[in-house]
């Protein structure tokens, strides 16, 4: 559906701050995929999106949607953005204040080349789009008399009114307050699945990305470092950056050793203790110098409880215990390193108590520094 | 999807013949940049010929029939050898410097009092300023000429009370010029400096007061130091304007044989035969002076903006309490009200209602007559002039705004040729009005199309001269439009033209209207350009006022000027009211 090959767009550094841009980004999307570009600010995710939309001209690479080539650097093809028939929602919503809600949504239908719709058809399609975003009856309103969430919906209606094959969303939720953001998150996802439109979503919020996406691409300094399902990204991060950026994690320093079983390696911690680990996604060499363990994968046990199979065990002392209502959060000193662990709200360990930390070998992931 | 995109991707350019690498980007660039390149070409065609003509004429010998007679340095030689240049230049500098000081001190003190203290009558200062900005300069100047002149109330009082035969103050002198020019610019200084004082961080002053400084110490050691870059920039700006000024030197200085650069240029043009080359050489000298000063101004004002941006607190600072000095301070505001508004207005009314110029005395009241107003109102000649002026002002404002909206958008959005346009548009700023007049005069004499003496020539001159002002409105207006509003239109399928027409222009409408009104109003009162360029059939109101004054018909000048100023004020108010309502309807606030 959407094929991006070797997309490169480098900005010249103008002396104020680091140059952004994207280098050699490639990905292929199946129809109806919800695809998220995730990364910190300046990682090139918005540049990638703007290249697809046609707002920026890439330096090289190619972009193809279905059977039409939007951009091909080698053949000198660059379709102007107004001929690409893409729906896009901007970060600021970009609702035109001098038009009514109806006129805002009808605009794409009125200006699209080679397509003259009758007034009745336009009315019907706009009403349909407004209905989809639960704004029926708002058509006559002035666009300035809308709340943030309503403006968001108008922008969405405007993006889908032409029934495009591709929908681009540029951090659309970042200007909403927290409660509204959760609500819109669900609604966006529901809408996307209902009309089955291929969607590229840009965000720096890992929770949004994990909850909404079919596929996530994590970007760092202009490069895509990992593409995968939310589960892959979270539990099998490709490198230390991904593990650190998506969720919290515990780092244990050491060195990867030899093969110790099917798909597992031994890992020698700096203080000499041994644990078993798996290699991170795409990693083959033995360069891994740390392992990542998610806090919610760590189980606390009283000292002396029997070890579970396929788990690692480290002994330590509780140095901090915090009650969060839904769970307890502990910090445990395991001989120089402090590890975080989440446990159920019922279990209660006191500060200073000796505990054993168990965590599955499959979730002990060795990564490049 | 009837994809137009697919059509393009199947263009023979990409598929059938092997692509010529270089010309694909060039074509794409041309397709994206045609608008920018067109606008840049128009700008260049407007702005560059006057510069070239002036330089060319200043190095050309002129023959009897005004045709080209070869390269010569003669004009510059006579410029340097004659005593006039040194004299006029010196006068110009002294005049500009002193007038700048007068307006800066007067307007500055007023601005500080109104913005920073608890002085009463603050509203009066604003009213005075706003009304005075709408009045034609020539009207002001004539009012002041009367007030300070031989028959005026000041000299008259002196004669009545002290010495019956003396004329203690001769207005047609450098001192008279300085005073009048200084008062002419003080409202603008007031407006600009009050903005500076308002933007300044009051906490810095409060901190000084808390540290034990008196009001005077705080003002001297903190307020003025903080505002210094802004004051300096403004001073330079006013100095440049004074240097270019023509109204005051022509009306006040010329009768008293006090010559400055602008009047020297005017004189050599109006001589028979006109000494175009000599005037051009003079103009080039002035152009260079102004260019250097403007360069300095650009640097200082950029610095001033940096200084002022340390602010942004949304609260109203506590004003200085002046105590008993409040009443002294309110005297300054009253004085300003009298000097800038009441006295000139009274003088004009007096002159307009008197059959001939006579001192303001109670005994003369019986002569009051509406003869002058009748003469003006019943004359088809003045009606024609008014229509001429309106046509010129409307066409100029419209043309200039159309051009600068495109230019402002291209420059603000960094489109193809945007930065070139940005540079070109500032070129007219170095032209004093009179110098641009000289350049266009020469241009029209060489032009294959008969331009000389038509209103088209005046419009052309005005468009060139006021383009930078229109650009300021358009450019800052575009910057206030979020770029995503345009990008959303483009992604929706709109072409650049459609986006401009349906999104940019409607959103820019308030800025366009303000810019249009501004240009309209200055065109309606500007004198120096039409004075040089007007032919018998293309006279304007301000030219007529100048001619009437030169003929000694002060009463008709006053009557005509008052009617015209009233019309313009009315027009501006109605325009503003409509604009406000329109904006409220469109943007919902």
PDB file of C-alpha atoms in Angstrom, chain B residues 146 151 347-361 363-372 549 552-556 558:
ATOM      1  CA  UNK B 146       0.586  82.125  10.175  1.00  0.00           C
ATOM      2  CA  UNK B 151       0.697  88.903  11.220  1.00  0.00           C
ATOM      3  CA  UNK B 347      -5.313  79.743  13.115  1.00  0.00           C
ATOM      4  CA  UNK B 348      -6.629  77.827  10.125  1.00  0.00           C
ATOM      5  CA  UNK B 349     -10.218  78.588  10.966  1.00  0.00           C
ATOM      6  CA  UNK B 350      -9.363  82.231  11.477  1.00  0.00           C
ATOM      7  CA  UNK B 351      -7.507  82.467   8.198  1.00  0.00           C
ATOM      8  CA  UNK B 352     -10.172  80.531   6.351  1.00  0.00           C
ATOM      9  CA  UNK B 353     -12.962  82.774   7.564  1.00  0.00           C
ATOM     10  CA  UNK B 354     -11.101  86.052   7.006  1.00  0.00           C
ATOM     11  CA  UNK B 355     -11.246  87.710   3.599  1.00  0.00           C
ATOM     12  CA  UNK B 356      -7.509  88.349   3.777  1.00  0.00           C
ATOM     13  CA  UNK B 357      -4.760  87.648   6.268  1.00  0.00           C
ATOM     14  CA  UNK B 358      -4.931  89.812   9.320  1.00  0.00           C
ATOM     15  CA  UNK B 359      -3.925  89.503  12.974  1.00  0.00           C
ATOM     16  CA  UNK B 360      -6.184  87.664  15.384  1.00  0.00           C
ATOM     17  CA  UNK B 361      -8.046  90.495  17.073  1.00  0.00           C
ATOM     18  CA  UNK B 363     -11.915  93.975  16.287  1.00  0.00           C
ATOM     19  CA  UNK B 364     -11.584  91.845  13.170  1.00  0.00           C
ATOM     20  CA  UNK B 365     -14.455  89.543  14.015  1.00  0.00           C
ATOM     21  CA  UNK B 366     -16.854  91.676  12.035  1.00  0.00           C
ATOM     22  CA  UNK B 367     -14.988  90.742   8.847  1.00  0.00           C
ATOM     23  CA  UNK B 368     -15.725  87.027   9.265  1.00  0.00           C
ATOM     24  CA  UNK B 369     -16.924  85.575   5.992  1.00  0.00           C
ATOM     25  CA  UNK B 370     -17.558  82.244   4.329  1.00  0.00           C
ATOM     26  CA  UNK B 371     -16.306  83.616   1.029  1.00  0.00           C
ATOM     27  CA  UNK B 372     -13.294  81.307   0.899  1.00  0.00           C
ATOM     28  CA  UNK B 549       0.082  79.506  -0.798  1.00  0.00           C
ATOM     29  CA  UNK B 552      -0.492  84.426  -1.268  1.00  0.00           C
ATOM     30  CA  UNK B 553      -4.007  83.019  -1.165  1.00  0.00           C
ATOM     31  CA  UNK B 554      -3.640  81.770   2.419  1.00  0.00           C
ATOM     32  CA  UNK B 555      -7.366  81.899   3.086  1.00  0.00           C
ATOM     33  CA  UNK B 556      -8.242  79.515   0.297  1.00  0.00           C
ATOM     34  CA  UNK B 558      -6.898  77.037   4.814  1.00  0.00           C
TER      35      UNK B 558
END
